[in-house]
Amino acid sequence: MQVEQIAIFLENRAGRLAEITSTLAENGINIRALSLADTADFGILRLIVNDIDKASQILKDHGFTVGKTEVLVVEVPDQPGGLAGALSAVNNARLNIEYMYAFSQRSGKSGLIIFRFDDQEAATKVFQKAGLRILNGEEVYAI
Amino acid sequence: MIWNDHETMPREKLRALQLERLQKLVARVYDKVPYYRGKMDEAGVKPEDIRTLEDIRHLPFTTKEDLRKNYPFGLFTVPMDDIVRLHASSGTTGKPTVVGYTKEDIKLWAGLMARSLSAAGVTSKDIIQNAYGYGLFTGGLGAHYGAEELGATVIPISGGQTKRQITIMRDFGSTVLLSTPSYAMNLAEVMIESGVDPADLPLRVGVFGAEPWSEGMRHDLEKRLQIKAVDIYGLSEIIGPGVAVECIEEQNGLHIFEDHFLPEIVDQNTFEPLPTGETGELVFTTLTKTAFPVIRYRTKDISRLSDAPCSCSRTTLRMPKVSGRTDDMLIIRGVNVFPSQIEQVLMSIEGVEPHYMIIVDRQGAMDTMEVQVEVSENIFSDEIKDMVSITKRIQADIKDLIGSTCKITLVEPKTIKRSEGKAQRVIDKRKI
């Protein structure tokens, strides 16, 4: 049920983000979802792409530090309260969210929330119990 | 292996030999070198005043400044006809210092270097990849002659051309690597990148020197290259490499070849001789060199002497790894710090790469220190809090060492320049 995400270490230097995106573009990698966490000195770019292994190899070859992490991608209704419902289930189960980011689908019917929990397994059960659909890797990479 | 029976001489006999050689040396330089005679006359000491080894304290020191004043050949004791080789320091901090060798000196040096390699467990059966720079620097040729004297096979590849080094190491089956520790680290890294597994190579020993390095760096090099890493010490003003070396049996302190070099430790400020065991500046007198002997040369290297017996059976004094040179010592808000101490902190944290740069600056009246550390996959996390906790940990460990907080900057891999010889670890912006 888990989806692989790549994370890239970024120094706070002009042009680094553009370098990553153009490197991926040149190699035909499509970015599905993206989030950038930053501090005053450095940033961590998290990406879900159509070809995780290829993207990670290309970035390593270009000298970037790349890590892979598993995340949960949960579908919520694209309407007011859609995310709130998912989060209250998480809260009731007292789960810790390490980070999350979101993107909405073209259809406009549902939004996708990407979660990283300290306990991914427990979170999976909570979402299932709440009747929320968890997407598998193939579905996400092919969006 | 013991190469020369002087290495295991009883201390009393060794001291008698040292005294005899010292007296001869002092008489000779007094006679042959006007500059030395002038300094001794000024200090009111005559060669016949040297009656015991302890009397050496009456002789004036020789410093790099003295060598520069006599640039290029002023301190040689023989006519240029008898000089067969010249070496020189890089001269980055002023005029270079020039050293000369007679035929006998070259033979002596080769013997000492063979002794050093032998102590490091190298034998005539080994294939030695000599990646010390060949040229005016004493490292390359010094090690080369010693390796030949030992009867080993030498690959005189010199420094640089890292990819080619690895191809040759693999194809020729090098069993011993001679280089600076920072260059060995560079080689190890490129090896992995080129898909060569060090475990598949016959390489078994590295004899590393010409720059200060930490115990942490030793462990890392041994693990990465699957070798034993041995420290060797020398400086061109004394002879070049081959002044002291660790034995492969203990790898714990460098045996000083005292039958040729008389060591002293002096206080860094008063220059008074210190008793065995105390830390200070290393001072050497060359007992047997002909063309360019030096009397009480202040090396600026910080170490101490130990007379603890060693399981290898050598009876010489040992000196622990040089922690740094007084030249490299940083004074941060009044506290003395050597780059090798920062290195030791970094290397004690699992996953931290041995590539770092220390940047010292001044804001107003306050010194600031920044340590740049490369983020490897081993310490990288997709969560900010993990990355921050690594920087906090490095910061806290350095604070324990120097008492003030420095800035830790995480940088991308390969941002810090790789060494091809002597590594540059510090940028001091305060001088600019």
Coordinates of C-alpha atoms in Angstrom, one line a residue:
Chain A
M1 CA 0.0 0.0 0.0
Q2 CA 3.0 2.3 0.4
V3 CA 4.2 4.6 -2.3
E4 CA 7.9 5.5 -2.8
Q5 CA 9.0 9.1 -2.7
I6 CA 12.5 10.4 -3.3
A7 CA 14.0 13.2 -1.2
I8 CA 16.9 15.3 -2.3
F9 CA 19.2 17.5 -0.1
L10 CA 19.5 21.1 -1.3
E11 CA 21.9 23.7 -0.3
N12 CA 20.4 27.2 -0.2
R13 CA 22.1 28.2 -3.5
A14 CA 20.5 30.0 -6.5
G15 CA 19.5 27.7 -9.3
R16 CA 19.7 24.3 -7.5
L17 CA 16.0 23.6 -7.8
A18 CA 16.0 24.5 -11.4
E19 CA 19.0 22.2 -12.0
I20 CA 17.0 19.3 -10.6
T21 CA 13.9 19.9 -12.5
S22 CA 15.7 20.4 -15.8
T23 CA 17.9 17.3 -15.2
L24 CA 14.7 15.3 -14.6
A25 CA 13.0 16.9 -17.7
E26 CA 15.9 16.0 -20.0
N27 CA 15.6 12.4 -18.9
G28 CA 11.9 12.3 -19.5
I29 CA 10.9 12.0 -15.8
N30 CA 7.5 13.4 -14.9
I31 CA 7.0 14.9 -11.5
R32 CA 3.7 13.8 -9.9
A33 CA 3.8 15.7 -6.7
L34 CA 6.3 17.8 -4.9
S35 CA 7.0 19.5 -1.6
L36 CA 10.0 21.6 -0.5
A37 CA 10.8 21.8 3.2
D38 CA 13.3 24.4 4.0
T39 CA 15.3 26.0 6.8
A40 CA 17.5 29.1 6.7
D41 CA 20.5 27.0 5.5
F42 CA 19.2 24.1 3.5
G43 CA 16.2 22.5 2.0
I44 CA 14.8 19.0 1.4
L45 CA 12.9 18.5 -1.8
R46 CA 10.5 15.6 -1.8
L47 CA 9.2 14.2 -5.1
I48 CA 6.9 11.6 -6.4
V49 CA 7.8 10.8 -10.0
N50 CA 6.7 8.3 -12.6
D51 CA 10.0 6.4 -12.5
I52 CA 11.6 6.4 -9.0
D53 CA 14.6 4.3 -9.7
K54 CA 15.6 6.1 -12.9
A55 CA 15.1 9.5 -11.3
S56 CA 17.1 8.6 -8.2
Q57 CA 20.0 7.2 -10.3
I58 CA 20.1 10.3 -12.6
L59 CA 20.2 12.7 -9.6
K60 CA 22.9 10.7 -7.9
D61 CA 24.9 10.8 -11.1
H62 CA 24.6 14.5 -11.0
G63 CA 26.1 14.6 -7.6
F64 CA 22.9 15.0 -5.5
T65 CA 22.3 13.2 -2.2
V66 CA 19.1 11.2 -2.7
G67 CA 17.1 9.2 -0.3
K68 CA 14.0 7.0 -0.7
T69 CA 11.1 6.9 1.7
E70 CA 7.8 5.3 1.8
V71 CA 4.7 7.5 2.1
L72 CA 1.0 6.9 2.2
V73 CA -1.1 8.5 -0.5
V74 CA -4.7 8.9 0.6
E75 CA -7.7 10.0 -1.5
V76 CA -10.0 12.4 0.1
P77 CA -13.2 14.0 -1.3
D78 CA -12.4 17.3 -3.1
Q79 CA -14.9 19.3 -1.1
P80 CA -15.0 21.4 2.1
G81 CA -14.2 19.1 5.1
G82 CA -12.6 16.4 2.9
L83 CA -9.2 16.8 4.5
A84 CA -10.6 17.6 7.9
G85 CA -12.3 14.1 8.0
A86 CA -9.0 12.3 7.3
L87 CA -7.1 14.4 9.9
S88 CA -9.6 13.8 12.6
A89 CA -9.3 10.1 12.1
V90 CA -5.5 10.5 12.5
N91 CA -5.9 12.7 15.5
N92 CA -8.4 10.3 17.2
A93 CA -5.8 7.5 16.8
R94 CA -3.1 9.7 18.3
L95 CA -0.8 9.3 15.3
N96 CA 2.1 11.6 14.7
I97 CA 2.4 13.1 11.2
E98 CA 6.1 13.7 10.3
Y99 CA 5.0 15.7 7.3
M100 CA 2.3 15.9 4.6
Y101 CA 1.5 17.6 1.4
A102 CA -1.3 17.6 -1.0
F103 CA -2.3 17.8 -4.6
S104 CA -5.7 17.7 -6.3
Q105 CA -6.6 15.6 -9.3
R106 CA -7.6 16.9 -12.7
S107 CA -11.0 15.3 -12.4
G108 CA -11.7 17.6 -9.4
K109 CA -13.6 14.8 -7.6
S110 CA -10.9 14.0 -5.1
G111 CA -7.7 15.3 -3.7
L112 CA -4.6 13.3 -2.8
I113 CA -2.8 13.7 0.5
I114 CA 0.7 12.4 0.9
F115 CA 1.5 11.5 4.5
R116 CA 4.6 10.4 6.3
F117 CA 3.9 9.0 9.8
D118 CA 6.2 7.7 12.5
D119 CA 4.1 4.6 12.4
Q120 CA 3.1 4.0 8.8
E121 CA 1.3 0.6 9.5
A122 CA -0.9 2.0 12.2
A123 CA -1.8 4.9 10.0
T124 CA -2.8 2.5 7.1
K125 CA -5.2 0.7 9.4
V126 CA -6.7 4.0 10.6
F127 CA -7.4 5.2 7.1
Q128 CA -8.9 1.9 6.1
K129 CA -11.2 1.9 9.1
A130 CA -12.3 5.4 8.2
G131 CA -13.2 4.2 4.8
L132 CA -10.6 6.3 3.0
R133 CA -8.9 4.8 -0.1
I134 CA -5.2 4.4 0.0
L135 CA -3.6 4.5 -3.5
N136 CA -0.9 2.0 -4.5
G137 CA 2.3 2.8 -6.2
E138 CA 1.3 2.0 -9.8
E139 CA -1.8 4.2 -9.5
V140 CA 0.2 7.1 -8.2
Y141 CA 3.2 6.9 -10.6
A142 CA 0.8 6.7 -13.5
I143 CA -1.4 9.7 -12.6
Chain B
M1 CA 60.3 -6.2 10.6
I2 CA 63.6 -4.8 12.0
W3 CA 65.7 -3.5 9.1
N4 CA 68.7 -2.3 11.0
D5 CA 70.0 -3.5 14.4
H6 CA 70.3 0.1 15.6
E7 CA 66.5 0.1 16.0
T8 CA 66.7 -2.4 18.9
M9 CA 69.9 -1.1 20.5
P10 CA 70.0 -0.9 24.3
R11 CA 69.2 2.7 25.3
E12 CA 72.6 3.2 27.0
K13 CA 74.5 2.2 23.9
L14 CA 72.2 4.3 21.7
R15 CA 72.8 7.3 23.9
A16 CA 76.6 6.8 23.7
L17 CA 76.3 6.6 19.9
Q18 CA 74.1 9.8 19.8
L19 CA 76.6 11.7 21.9
E20 CA 79.6 10.7 19.8
R21 CA 77.7 11.7 16.6
L22 CA 76.4 15.0 18.1
Q23 CA 79.9 16.0 19.2
K24 CA 81.3 15.3 15.7
L25 CA 78.4 17.2 14.1
V26 CA 78.7 20.3 16.2
A27 CA 82.5 20.5 15.6
R28 CA 81.9 20.1 11.9
V29 CA 79.2 22.8 11.5
Y30 CA 81.2 25.2 13.7
D31 CA 84.1 24.7 11.4
K32 CA 82.3 24.7 8.0
V33 CA 79.3 27.0 8.3
P34 CA 79.9 30.6 9.2
Y35 CA 76.3 31.2 10.1
Y36 CA 76.2 28.4 12.7
R37 CA 79.6 29.5 14.1
G38 CA 78.3 33.1 14.4
K39 CA 75.2 31.9 16.3
M40 CA 77.2 29.7 18.6
D41 CA 79.7 32.5 19.3
E42 CA 76.8 34.8 20.0
A43 CA 75.4 32.2 22.5
G44 CA 78.8 31.8 24.0
V45 CA 79.0 28.1 23.3
K46 CA 81.9 26.1 21.8
P47 CA 81.8 22.6 20.3
E48 CA 83.8 21.3 23.3
D49 CA 81.1 22.5 25.7
I50 CA 78.9 19.6 24.5
R51 CA 80.0 16.9 27.0
T52 CA 76.6 15.1 27.5
L53 CA 73.5 14.8 25.4
E54 CA 71.7 17.2 27.8
D55 CA 74.3 19.9 26.9
I56 CA 72.4 20.2 23.6
R57 CA 70.2 22.8 25.3
H58 CA 73.1 25.3 25.2
L59 CA 73.1 25.3 21.4
P60 CA 71.0 27.9 19.6
F61 CA 67.8 26.7 17.7
T62 CA 67.6 26.7 14.0
T63 CA 64.3 28.0 12.5
K64 CA 62.7 28.3 9.1
E65 CA 63.7 32.0 9.2
D66 CA 67.4 30.9 9.5
L67 CA 67.0 28.7 6.4
R68 CA 65.4 31.6 4.5
K69 CA 68.2 34.0 5.5
N70 CA 70.7 31.6 4.0
Y71 CA 68.7 31.0 0.8
P72 CA 69.5 29.0 -1.2
F73 CA 72.7 27.2 -0.2
G74 CA 74.1 29.2 2.7
L75 CA 73.9 26.4 5.3
F76 CA 75.5 23.6 3.2
T77 CA 78.7 22.2 4.6
V78 CA 80.1 20.9 1.4
P79 CA 80.9 22.5 -2.0
M80 CA 78.2 22.3 -4.6
D81 CA 80.4 19.7 -6.4
D82 CA 79.5 17.2 -3.7
I83 CA 75.8 17.9 -3.8
V84 CA 73.9 15.4 -6.0
R85 CA 70.3 16.4 -5.2
L86 CA 68.3 19.5 -4.2
H87 CA 64.8 19.6 -2.9
A88 CA 62.7 22.6 -1.8
S89 CA 59.6 23.5 0.1
S90 CA 56.7 25.0 -1.8
G91 CA 57.5 28.5 -0.5
T92 CA 53.8 29.4 -0.1
T93 CA 54.6 31.5 2.9
G94 CA 57.7 33.2 1.7
K95 CA 61.0 32.2 0.1
P96 CA 61.2 28.4 -0.3
T97 CA 63.7 26.5 1.9
V98 CA 66.2 24.6 -0.1
V99 CA 67.8 21.3 1.1
G100 CA 70.8 19.5 -0.4
Y101 CA 72.1 16.0 -0.3
T102 CA 75.4 14.3 -1.0
K103 CA 75.6 10.8 -2.4
E104 CA 76.0 9.5 1.1
D105 CA 73.0 11.5 2.3
I106 CA 70.9 9.9 -0.4
K107 CA 72.1 6.5 0.6
L108 CA 71.4 7.2 4.2
W109 CA 67.9 8.5 3.4
A110 CA 67.1 5.5 1.3
G111 CA 68.1 3.2 4.2
L112 CA 65.9 5.2 6.6
M113 CA 63.0 5.0 4.3
A114 CA 63.5 1.3 3.7
R115 CA 63.6 0.9 7.5
S116 CA 60.3 2.9 7.7
L117 CA 58.6 0.7 5.1
S118 CA 59.9 -2.4 6.8
A119 CA 58.5 -1.3 10.1
A120 CA 55.1 -0.8 8.4
G121 CA 55.2 -4.5 7.4
V122 CA 56.3 -3.9 3.8
T123 CA 58.8 -6.4 2.3
S124 CA 60.7 -7.0 -0.9
K125 CA 57.7 -9.0 -2.2
D126 CA 55.4 -6.0 -2.2
I127 CA 54.3 -3.8 -5.2
I128 CA 54.4 -0.3 -4.0
Q129 CA 52.2 2.4 -5.6
N130 CA 54.0 5.6 -4.7
A131 CA 51.4 8.4 -5.0
Y132 CA 53.5 11.0 -3.1
G133 CA 54.3 13.9 -5.5
Y134 CA 57.6 13.5 -7.3
G135 CA 59.6 16.7 -7.8
L136 CA 61.0 19.3 -5.4
F137 CA 58.8 17.9 -2.7
T138 CA 60.8 15.2 -0.8
G139 CA 57.9 12.8 -0.5
G140 CA 58.0 11.2 -3.9
L141 CA 61.7 10.6 -4.5
G142 CA 62.3 9.9 -0.8
A143 CA 59.8 7.1 -0.7
H144 CA 60.9 5.9 -4.1
Y145 CA 64.6 5.3 -3.2
G146 CA 63.5 3.6 0.1
A147 CA 61.2 1.3 -1.7
E148 CA 64.0 0.3 -4.1
E149 CA 66.5 -0.1 -1.3
L150 CA 64.0 -2.5 0.3
G151 CA 63.9 -4.4 -2.9
A152 CA 60.2 -4.0 -3.5
T153 CA 58.6 -3.1 -6.9
V154 CA 57.9 0.6 -7.2
I155 CA 55.2 2.2 -9.3
P156 CA 56.4 5.8 -9.5
I157 CA 52.9 7.2 -10.3
S158 CA 53.2 10.4 -8.3
G159 CA 50.0 12.2 -7.1
G160 CA 46.9 13.0 -9.2
Q161 CA 45.2 11.3 -12.1
T162 CA 43.0 9.5 -9.7
K163 CA 41.1 7.3 -12.1
R164 CA 44.4 6.1 -13.6
Q165 CA 45.7 5.4 -10.2
I166 CA 42.8 3.0 -9.6
T167 CA 43.3 1.3 -13.0
I168 CA 46.9 0.8 -12.3
M169 CA 46.3 -0.4 -8.7
R170 CA 44.0 -3.0 -10.0
D171 CA 45.9 -4.1 -13.1
F172 CA 49.4 -4.1 -11.5
G173 CA 48.1 -5.6 -8.2
S174 CA 49.6 -2.9 -5.9
T175 CA 49.8 -4.2 -2.3
V176 CA 51.1 -1.0 -0.7
L177 CA 49.9 2.6 -1.2
L178 CA 52.1 5.5 -0.2
S179 CA 50.3 8.9 -0.2
T180 CA 48.9 11.6 1.9
P181 CA 46.0 10.4 4.0
S182 CA 43.7 13.0 2.3
Y183 CA 44.6 11.7 -1.1
A184 CA 44.1 8.1 0.0
M185 CA 40.6 9.2 1.0
N186 CA 40.0 10.7 -2.4
L187 CA 41.2 7.5 -4.0
A188 CA 38.8 5.4 -1.9
E189 CA 35.9 7.6 -2.8
V190 CA 36.6 7.5 -6.6
M191 CA 37.2 3.7 -6.3
I192 CA 33.7 3.2 -5.1
E193 CA 32.3 5.5 -7.7
S194 CA 34.0 3.6 -10.5
G195 CA 32.6 0.4 -9.2
V196 CA 35.9 -1.0 -7.9
D197 CA 35.5 -2.9 -4.6
P198 CA 38.6 -2.3 -2.5
A199 CA 38.0 -5.8 -1.0
D200 CA 38.8 -7.3 -4.4
L201 CA 42.2 -5.6 -4.6
P202 CA 45.4 -7.0 -3.1
L203 CA 46.1 -3.7 -1.4
R204 CA 47.0 -4.4 2.2
V205 CA 49.0 -1.5 3.7
G206 CA 48.9 2.2 3.4
V207 CA 51.9 4.3 4.6
F208 CA 50.4 7.8 5.0
G209 CA 52.1 11.0 6.0
A210 CA 53.0 14.6 5.1
E211 CA 50.0 16.1 6.8
P212 CA 48.3 15.7 10.2
W213 CA 45.5 13.2 10.4
S214 CA 43.2 11.9 13.2
E215 CA 42.7 8.4 14.6
G216 CA 39.1 8.7 13.2
M217 CA 40.6 9.2 9.7
R218 CA 42.8 6.1 10.2
H219 CA 39.8 3.9 11.1
D220 CA 37.8 5.2 8.2
L221 CA 40.7 4.7 5.7
E222 CA 41.3 1.2 7.1
K223 CA 37.6 0.3 6.7
R224 CA 37.1 1.8 3.3
L225 CA 40.3 0.5 1.7
Q226 CA 40.4 -2.7 3.7
I227 CA 44.0 -2.1 4.7
K228 CA 46.2 -1.3 7.7
A229 CA 47.0 2.4 7.7
V230 CA 50.4 3.4 9.1
D231 CA 51.6 6.9 10.0
I232 CA 55.0 8.1 8.7
Y233 CA 56.7 11.3 9.7
G234 CA 59.3 13.5 8.2
L235 CA 60.1 16.9 6.9
S236 CA 62.3 18.2 4.2
E237 CA 64.4 20.3 6.6
I238 CA 65.4 17.2 8.5
I239 CA 65.7 14.8 5.6
G240 CA 62.2 14.2 4.2
P241 CA 60.0 11.1 5.0
G242 CA 61.8 8.5 7.1
V243 CA 62.4 10.4 10.4
A244 CA 59.8 8.4 12.3
V245 CA 57.2 5.7 11.6
E246 CA 54.6 3.5 13.3
C247 CA 55.3 -0.2 13.6
I248 CA 52.6 -2.4 12.1
E249 CA 52.5 -4.4 15.3
E250 CA 51.1 -1.6 17.4
Q251 CA 50.2 1.3 15.1
N252 CA 50.5 3.4 18.3
G253 CA 53.0 6.2 18.2
L254 CA 55.8 6.7 15.7
H255 CA 59.3 5.2 16.4
I256 CA 61.9 7.9 16.0
F257 CA 65.1 6.8 14.3
E258 CA 67.1 8.2 17.1
D259 CA 70.5 6.9 15.9
H260 CA 70.1 9.6 13.1
F261 CA 67.8 12.2 14.6
L262 CA 68.0 13.5 18.1
P263 CA 64.5 14.6 19.2
E264 CA 63.6 17.1 21.9
I265 CA 60.3 18.6 23.0
V266 CA 60.4 22.2 24.0
D267 CA 57.8 24.5 25.5
Q268 CA 55.8 26.3 22.8
N269 CA 56.3 29.7 24.4
T270 CA 59.5 29.6 26.4
F271 CA 61.4 27.1 24.2
E272 CA 62.8 25.5 27.3
P273 CA 63.3 21.7 27.0
L274 CA 60.5 19.7 28.5
P275 CA 60.9 16.3 30.2
T276 CA 59.8 13.1 28.4
G277 CA 56.1 12.7 28.3
E278 CA 55.2 16.4 28.1
T279 CA 53.6 18.0 25.1
G280 CA 55.3 20.7 23.2
E281 CA 57.1 21.6 19.9
L282 CA 59.2 18.9 18.4
V283 CA 62.8 19.8 17.8
F284 CA 65.3 17.7 15.8
T285 CA 69.0 17.6 15.3
T286 CA 70.3 15.6 12.4
L287 CA 73.2 13.5 13.7
T288 CA 74.5 11.9 10.5
K289 CA 73.6 14.0 7.5
T290 CA 76.5 15.6 5.6
A291 CA 75.5 18.3 3.1
F292 CA 72.8 20.0 5.2
P293 CA 72.8 19.1 8.8
V294 CA 70.5 21.1 11.1
I295 CA 71.0 21.8 14.8
R296 CA 67.9 21.9 17.0
Y297 CA 65.5 22.6 14.1
R298 CA 62.2 23.8 15.4
T299 CA 59.6 21.9 13.4
K300 CA 56.5 23.7 14.6
D301 CA 54.9 20.3 14.9
I302 CA 53.2 19.5 18.2
S303 CA 53.8 16.1 19.8
R304 CA 55.4 14.5 22.8
L305 CA 57.9 11.7 23.5
S306 CA 57.2 8.4 25.1
D307 CA 59.7 5.9 26.4
A308 CA 57.2 3.1 27.0
P309 CA 58.5 -0.2 25.7
C310 CA 56.9 -1.5 22.4
S311 CA 56.0 -5.1 21.5
C312 CA 57.9 -4.7 18.2
S313 CA 61.1 -4.7 20.2
R314 CA 62.4 -1.4 19.0
T315 CA 64.0 0.6 21.8
T316 CA 63.5 4.0 20.3
L317 CA 61.4 6.8 21.8
R318 CA 58.0 7.1 20.2
M319 CA 55.9 10.2 19.4
P320 CA 52.1 10.1 19.1
K321 CA 50.6 11.2 15.8
V322 CA 51.4 14.9 15.3
S323 CA 48.2 16.7 16.3
G324 CA 49.0 19.7 14.3
R325 CA 51.6 22.4 13.5
T326 CA 51.8 25.6 15.4
D327 CA 51.3 27.2 11.9
D328 CA 48.0 25.4 11.5
M329 CA 46.8 26.1 15.0
L330 CA 43.6 28.2 15.0
I331 CA 43.0 30.5 17.9
I332 CA 39.3 30.8 18.2
R333 CA 38.3 33.2 21.0
G334 CA 41.5 32.5 22.7
V335 CA 41.2 28.7 22.5
N336 CA 43.8 26.7 20.6
V337 CA 42.2 24.4 18.0
F338 CA 43.9 22.1 15.5
P339 CA 41.9 21.1 12.4
S340 CA 42.7 17.5 13.2
Q341 CA 40.7 17.9 16.4
I342 CA 37.7 19.0 14.5
E343 CA 38.3 16.1 12.1
Q344 CA 38.3 13.7 15.1
V345 CA 34.9 15.0 16.2
L346 CA 33.4 14.6 12.8
M347 CA 34.8 11.1 12.3
S348 CA 33.4 10.0 15.6
I349 CA 29.9 10.6 14.3
E350 CA 28.6 7.6 12.4
G351 CA 28.0 8.3 8.7
V352 CA 29.7 11.7 8.6
E353 CA 32.1 11.9 5.6
P354 CA 35.7 12.9 6.1
H355 CA 35.4 15.9 3.8
Y356 CA 35.2 19.1 5.7
M357 CA 36.2 22.7 5.5
I358 CA 36.8 25.1 8.4
I359 CA 36.1 28.8 7.8
V360 CA 37.2 31.2 10.3
D361 CA 36.2 34.8 10.3
R362 CA 35.7 37.8 12.6
Q363 CA 32.5 39.7 13.2
G364 CA 33.3 42.8 15.1
A365 CA 35.7 41.7 17.8
M366 CA 34.4 38.1 17.9
D367 CA 36.0 35.2 16.0
T368 CA 33.5 33.0 14.2
M369 CA 34.0 29.5 13.0
E370 CA 32.0 27.6 10.5
V371 CA 32.4 24.0 9.7
Q372 CA 31.1 22.8 6.4
V373 CA 30.2 19.1 6.3
E374 CA 29.0 17.2 3.2
V375 CA 25.7 15.4 3.4
S376 CA 26.2 11.8 2.4
E377 CA 23.4 9.3 1.9
N378 CA 24.3 7.8 5.3
I379 CA 23.3 10.9 7.2
F380 CA 20.6 12.2 4.9
S381 CA 17.0 12.1 6.0
D382 CA 13.8 13.4 4.3
E383 CA 12.9 15.0 7.6
I384 CA 14.2 18.4 8.6
K385 CA 14.3 17.5 12.3
D386 CA 16.8 14.6 11.7
M387 CA 19.1 16.9 9.7
V388 CA 18.9 19.6 12.3
S389 CA 19.7 17.1 15.0
I390 CA 22.9 16.0 13.2
T391 CA 24.1 19.6 13.0
K392 CA 23.2 20.1 16.7
R393 CA 25.2 17.1 17.6
I394 CA 28.3 18.2 15.7
Q395 CA 27.9 21.6 17.2
A396 CA 27.7 20.3 20.7
D397 CA 30.7 18.0 20.3
I398 CA 32.8 20.9 18.9
K399 CA 31.6 23.1 21.7
D400 CA 32.8 20.5 24.2
L401 CA 36.2 20.7 22.5
I402 CA 36.6 24.5 22.0
G403 CA 34.1 26.0 24.4
S404 CA 32.3 28.1 21.9
T405 CA 29.5 27.5 19.4
C406 CA 30.3 27.3 15.8
K407 CA 28.1 27.2 12.8
I408 CA 27.6 23.9 11.1
T409 CA 26.7 24.2 7.4
L410 CA 25.5 21.1 5.6
V411 CA 26.7 21.2 2.0
E412 CA 26.0 19.0 -1.0
P413 CA 28.3 16.1 -1.9
K414 CA 31.6 17.0 -3.7
T415 CA 31.3 20.7 -2.9
I416 CA 34.5 20.5 -0.9
K417 CA 37.6 20.3 -3.0
R418 CA 39.2 16.8 -3.0
S419 CA 42.9 16.6 -2.1
E420 CA 45.6 15.5 -4.6
G421 CA 48.4 15.9 -2.1
K422 CA 48.2 18.1 1.0
A423 CA 44.6 18.9 1.9
Q424 CA 43.5 22.4 2.6
R425 CA 41.1 22.2 5.6
V426 CA 41.0 25.9 6.7
I427 CA 40.0 29.2 5.2
D428 CA 41.0 31.9 7.5
K429 CA 39.3 35.1 6.4
R430 CA 40.6 37.1 9.4
K431 CA 44.0 37.7 7.7
I432 CA 42.5 39.2 4.6

